[in-house]
CSV table of C-alpha atoms in Angstrom, one decimal:
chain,number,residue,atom,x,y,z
A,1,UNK,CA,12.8,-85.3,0.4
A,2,UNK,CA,15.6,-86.6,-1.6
A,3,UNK,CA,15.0,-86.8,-5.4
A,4,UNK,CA,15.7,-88.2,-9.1
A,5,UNK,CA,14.8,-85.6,-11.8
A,6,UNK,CA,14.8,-87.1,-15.2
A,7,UNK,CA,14.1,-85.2,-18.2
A,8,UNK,CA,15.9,-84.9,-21.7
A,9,UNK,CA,15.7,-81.0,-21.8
A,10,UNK,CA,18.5,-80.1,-19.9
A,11,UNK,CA,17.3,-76.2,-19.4
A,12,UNK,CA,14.0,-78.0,-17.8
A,13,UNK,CA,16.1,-80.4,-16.4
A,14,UNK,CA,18.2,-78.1,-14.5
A,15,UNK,CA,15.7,-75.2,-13.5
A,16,UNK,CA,13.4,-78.0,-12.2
A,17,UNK,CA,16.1,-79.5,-10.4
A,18,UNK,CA,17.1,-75.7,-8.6
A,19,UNK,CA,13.6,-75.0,-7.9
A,20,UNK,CA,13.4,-78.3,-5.6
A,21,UNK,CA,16.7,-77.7,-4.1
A,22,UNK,CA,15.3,-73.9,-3.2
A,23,UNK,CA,12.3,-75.3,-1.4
A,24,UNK,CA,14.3,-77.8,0.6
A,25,UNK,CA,14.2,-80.9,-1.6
A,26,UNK,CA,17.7,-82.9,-1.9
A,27,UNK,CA,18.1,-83.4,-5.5
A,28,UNK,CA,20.5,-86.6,-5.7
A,29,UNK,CA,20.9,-86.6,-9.2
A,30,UNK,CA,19.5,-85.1,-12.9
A,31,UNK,CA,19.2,-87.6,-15.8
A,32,UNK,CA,18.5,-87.3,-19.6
A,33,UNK,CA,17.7,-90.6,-20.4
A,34,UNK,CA,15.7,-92.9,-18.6
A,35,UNK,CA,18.4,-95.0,-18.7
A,36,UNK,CA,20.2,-92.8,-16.4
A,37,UNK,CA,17.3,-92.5,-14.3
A,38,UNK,CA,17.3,-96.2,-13.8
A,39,UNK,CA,21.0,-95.9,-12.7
A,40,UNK,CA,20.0,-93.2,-10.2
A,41,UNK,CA,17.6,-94.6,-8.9
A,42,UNK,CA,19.1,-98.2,-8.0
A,43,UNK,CA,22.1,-96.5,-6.7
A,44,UNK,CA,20.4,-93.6,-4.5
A,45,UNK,CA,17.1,-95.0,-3.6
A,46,UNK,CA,15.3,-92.0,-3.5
A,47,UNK,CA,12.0,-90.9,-1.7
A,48,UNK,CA,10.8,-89.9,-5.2
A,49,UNK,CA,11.8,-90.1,-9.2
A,50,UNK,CA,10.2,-87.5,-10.9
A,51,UNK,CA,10.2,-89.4,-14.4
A,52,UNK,CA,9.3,-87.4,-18.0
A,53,UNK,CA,7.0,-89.7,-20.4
A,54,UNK,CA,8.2,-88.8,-23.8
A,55,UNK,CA,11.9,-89.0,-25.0
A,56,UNK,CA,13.5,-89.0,-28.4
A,57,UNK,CA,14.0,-92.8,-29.0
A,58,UNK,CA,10.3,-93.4,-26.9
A,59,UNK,CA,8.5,-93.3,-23.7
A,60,UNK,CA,9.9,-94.0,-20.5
A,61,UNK,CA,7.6,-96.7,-19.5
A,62,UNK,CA,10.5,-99.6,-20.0
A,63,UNK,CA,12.4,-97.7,-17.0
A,64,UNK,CA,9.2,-97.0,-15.4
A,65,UNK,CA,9.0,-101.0,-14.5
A,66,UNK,CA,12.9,-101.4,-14.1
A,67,UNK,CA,12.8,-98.6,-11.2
A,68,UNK,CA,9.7,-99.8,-9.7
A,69,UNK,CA,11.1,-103.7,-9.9
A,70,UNK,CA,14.6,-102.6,-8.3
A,71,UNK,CA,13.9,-99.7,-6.0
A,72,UNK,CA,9.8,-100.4,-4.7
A,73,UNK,CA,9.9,-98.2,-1.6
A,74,UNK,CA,11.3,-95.3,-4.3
A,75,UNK,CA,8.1,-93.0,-5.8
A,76,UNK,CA,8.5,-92.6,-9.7
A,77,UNK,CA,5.7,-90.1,-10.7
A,78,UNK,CA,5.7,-89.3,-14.2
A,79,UNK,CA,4.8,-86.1,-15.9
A,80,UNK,CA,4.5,-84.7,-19.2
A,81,UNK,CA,3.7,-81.6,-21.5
A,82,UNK,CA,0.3,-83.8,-22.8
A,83,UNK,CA,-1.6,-85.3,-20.0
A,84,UNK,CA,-4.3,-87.5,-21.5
A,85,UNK,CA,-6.4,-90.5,-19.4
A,86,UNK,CA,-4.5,-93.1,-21.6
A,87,UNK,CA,-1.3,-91.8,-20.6
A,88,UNK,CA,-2.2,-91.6,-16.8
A,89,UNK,CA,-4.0,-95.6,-17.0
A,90,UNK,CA,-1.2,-96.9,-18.7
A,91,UNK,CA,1.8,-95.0,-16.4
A,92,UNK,CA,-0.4,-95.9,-13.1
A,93,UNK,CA,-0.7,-99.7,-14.6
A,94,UNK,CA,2.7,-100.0,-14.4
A,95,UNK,CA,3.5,-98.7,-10.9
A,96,UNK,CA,3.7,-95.6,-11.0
A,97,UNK,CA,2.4,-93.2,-8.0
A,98,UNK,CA,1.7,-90.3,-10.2
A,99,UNK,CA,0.9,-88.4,-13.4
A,100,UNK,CA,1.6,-84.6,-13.2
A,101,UNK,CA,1.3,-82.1,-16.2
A,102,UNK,CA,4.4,-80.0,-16.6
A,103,UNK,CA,2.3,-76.9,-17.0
A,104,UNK,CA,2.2,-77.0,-12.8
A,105,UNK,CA,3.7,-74.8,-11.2
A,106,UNK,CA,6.7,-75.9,-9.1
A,107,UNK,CA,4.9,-75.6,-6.0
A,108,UNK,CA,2.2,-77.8,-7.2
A,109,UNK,CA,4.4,-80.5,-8.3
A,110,UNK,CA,5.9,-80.4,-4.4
A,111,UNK,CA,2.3,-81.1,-3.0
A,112,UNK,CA,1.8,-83.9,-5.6
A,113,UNK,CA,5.3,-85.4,-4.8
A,114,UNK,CA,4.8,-85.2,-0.7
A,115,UNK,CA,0.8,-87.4,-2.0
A,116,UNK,CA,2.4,-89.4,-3.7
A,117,UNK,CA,5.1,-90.3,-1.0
A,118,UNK,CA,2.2,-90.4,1.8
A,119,UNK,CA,0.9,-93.4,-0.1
A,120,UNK,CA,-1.9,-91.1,-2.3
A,121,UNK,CA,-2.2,-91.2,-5.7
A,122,UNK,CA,-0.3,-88.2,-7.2
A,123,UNK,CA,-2.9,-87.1,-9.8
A,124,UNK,CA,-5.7,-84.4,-10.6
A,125,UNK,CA,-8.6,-85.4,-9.7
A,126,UNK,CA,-10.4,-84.7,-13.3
A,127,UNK,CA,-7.5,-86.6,-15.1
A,128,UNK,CA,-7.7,-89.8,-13.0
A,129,UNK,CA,-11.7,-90.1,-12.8
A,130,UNK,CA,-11.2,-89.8,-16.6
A,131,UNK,CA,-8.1,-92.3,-17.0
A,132,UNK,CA,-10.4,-94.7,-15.2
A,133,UNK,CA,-14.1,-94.6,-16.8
A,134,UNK,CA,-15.0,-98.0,-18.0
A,135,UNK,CA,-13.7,-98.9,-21.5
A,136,UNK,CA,-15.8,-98.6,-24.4
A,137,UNK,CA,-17.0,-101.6,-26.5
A,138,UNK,CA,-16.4,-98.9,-29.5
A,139,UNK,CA,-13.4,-98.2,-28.4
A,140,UNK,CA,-10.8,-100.7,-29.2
A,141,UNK,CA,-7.3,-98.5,-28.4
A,142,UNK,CA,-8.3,-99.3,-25.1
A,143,UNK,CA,-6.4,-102.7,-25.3
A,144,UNK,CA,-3.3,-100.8,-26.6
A,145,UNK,CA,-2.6,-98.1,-23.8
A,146,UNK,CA,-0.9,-100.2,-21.4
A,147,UNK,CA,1.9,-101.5,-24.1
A,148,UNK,CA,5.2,-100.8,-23.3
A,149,UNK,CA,8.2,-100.1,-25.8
A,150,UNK,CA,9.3,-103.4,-25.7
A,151,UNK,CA,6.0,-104.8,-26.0
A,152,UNK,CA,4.9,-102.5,-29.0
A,153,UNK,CA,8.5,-103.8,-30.7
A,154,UNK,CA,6.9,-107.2,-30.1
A,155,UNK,CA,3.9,-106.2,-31.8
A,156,UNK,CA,5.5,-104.7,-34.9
A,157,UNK,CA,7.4,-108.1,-35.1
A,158,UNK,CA,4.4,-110.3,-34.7
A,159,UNK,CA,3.2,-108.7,-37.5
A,160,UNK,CA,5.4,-109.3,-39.9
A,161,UNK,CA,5.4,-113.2,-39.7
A,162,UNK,CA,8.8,-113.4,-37.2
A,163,UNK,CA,8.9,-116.1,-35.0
A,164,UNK,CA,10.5,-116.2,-31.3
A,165,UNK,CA,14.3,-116.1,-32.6
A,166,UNK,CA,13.8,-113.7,-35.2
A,167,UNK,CA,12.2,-111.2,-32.6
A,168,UNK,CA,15.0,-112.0,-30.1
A,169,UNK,CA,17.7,-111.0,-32.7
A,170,UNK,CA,15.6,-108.1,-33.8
A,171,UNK,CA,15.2,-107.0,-30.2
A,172,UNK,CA,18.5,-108.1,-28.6
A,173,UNK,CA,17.4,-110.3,-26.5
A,174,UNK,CA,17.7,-113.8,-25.4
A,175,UNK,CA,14.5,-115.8,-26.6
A,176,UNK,CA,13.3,-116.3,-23.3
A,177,UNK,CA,12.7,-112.8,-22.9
A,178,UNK,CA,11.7,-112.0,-26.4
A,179,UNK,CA,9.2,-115.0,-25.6
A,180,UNK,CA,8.0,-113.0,-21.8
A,181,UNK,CA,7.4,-110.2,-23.7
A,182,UNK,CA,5.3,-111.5,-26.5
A,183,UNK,CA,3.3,-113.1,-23.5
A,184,UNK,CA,3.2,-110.6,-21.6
A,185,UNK,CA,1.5,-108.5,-24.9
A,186,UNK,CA,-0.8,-111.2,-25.6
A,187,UNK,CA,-2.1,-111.2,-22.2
A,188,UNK,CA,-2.7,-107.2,-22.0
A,189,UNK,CA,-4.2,-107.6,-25.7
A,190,UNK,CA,-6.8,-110.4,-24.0
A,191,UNK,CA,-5.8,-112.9,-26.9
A,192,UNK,CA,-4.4,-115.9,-26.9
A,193,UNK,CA,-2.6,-116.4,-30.2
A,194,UNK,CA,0.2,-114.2,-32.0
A,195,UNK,CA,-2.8,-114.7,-34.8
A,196,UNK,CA,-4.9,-112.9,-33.5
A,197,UNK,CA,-3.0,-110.2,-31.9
A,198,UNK,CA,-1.9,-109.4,-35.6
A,199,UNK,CA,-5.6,-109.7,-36.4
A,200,UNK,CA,-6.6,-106.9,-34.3
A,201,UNK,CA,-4.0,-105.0,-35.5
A,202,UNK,CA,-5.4,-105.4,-39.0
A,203,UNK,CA,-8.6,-104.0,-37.7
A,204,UNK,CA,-7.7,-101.5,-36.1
A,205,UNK,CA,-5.3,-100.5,-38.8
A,206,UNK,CA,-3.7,-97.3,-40.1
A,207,UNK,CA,-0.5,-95.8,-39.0
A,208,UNK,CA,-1.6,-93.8,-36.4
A,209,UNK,CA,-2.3,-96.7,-34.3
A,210,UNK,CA,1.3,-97.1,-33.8
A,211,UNK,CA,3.5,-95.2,-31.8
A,212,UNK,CA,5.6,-92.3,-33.6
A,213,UNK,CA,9.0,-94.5,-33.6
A,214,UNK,CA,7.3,-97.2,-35.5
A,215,UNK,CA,5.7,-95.7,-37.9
A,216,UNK,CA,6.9,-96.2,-41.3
């Protein structure tokens, strides 16, 4: 099996990679960045990315949909020291084929890589009944675990009053894009206005609603 490993602790990075390489895997290439890992991918066209969630600047999710936009026959399964349902919806919402805990051992993430290249979907059991139990009407974070980075930068934007140029600068971005994007969050939020996207913001309130990047 021929393989992307993308993590930004190069120790991990590297053990992980020689542990796949000693039980046969081709390892193609190691990235730190998901940014790298996009590269990889696209030019290699592996059987499988093995993608980490959390890095420095952010998740991983923006490369998540690049790879599974420009490579769609390549697996990306994610995994990550915290393994909670909203992680796992969220990652599987956006293509990926897996959600793996990096508390596995190496031989358990081989048998989840060779499901998830079969066509199954590379997570436990427990975790994906849980990542998939019907929302709650209390629960209103459920509308905000399928944001991606971009799309949380849209929200922060939103927010405070910019319109459609001022978040393309902000983001650097053309305004068509910075326009998808703010679509594409209104749409996931189930509102139709960037009113009342910043309303339910307001309700739901508080810093910790926002990821860790964000937060002021």
């Amino acid at each position: 099996m021929r393989i992307v490993v993308c993590d930004d602790h190069r120790l991990l990075l590297e053990a992980l990679g020689a542990s796949l390489v000693a039980r046969g895997h081709d390892v193609v290439a190691l990235a730190v960045t998901p940014e790298e890992a996009v590269c990889a991918v696209t030019e290699h066209a592996p059987d499988v990315c093995l993608l980490d969630l959390h890095f420095p600047e952010g998740t991983s999710l923006t490369a998540l949909e690049a790879m599974t936009r420009r490579q769609p026959d390549t697996k990306v399964v994610v995994f990550s020291a915290t393994a909670d349902p909203q992680s796992v919806a969220g990652t599987l919402s956006l293509g990926a084929a897996g959600f793996l805990r990096k508390s596995m051992s190496v031989d358990e993430i081989c048998v989840m890589i060779s499901r998830a290249v079969e066509g199954q979907v590379a997570v436990e059991a427990s975790l994906l009944k849980q990542a998939f139990l019907p929302p709650s009407p209390s629960d209103p974070m459920w509308a905000l675990r399928f944001l991606t980075d971009r799309e949380w930068d849209a929200l922060q934007c939103i927010t405070q009053g910019l319109t459609t140029q001022q978040i393309a600068r902000r983001l650097g971005v053309q305004a068509s894009t910075a326009r998808t994007h703010v679509q594409n969050l209104l749409t996931k939020l189930g509102v139709h206005s960037r009113l009342e996207a910043a309303a339910l913001v307001a309700d739901l309130g508080g810093p910790s609603l926002w990821p860790a990047r964000l937060r002021s």
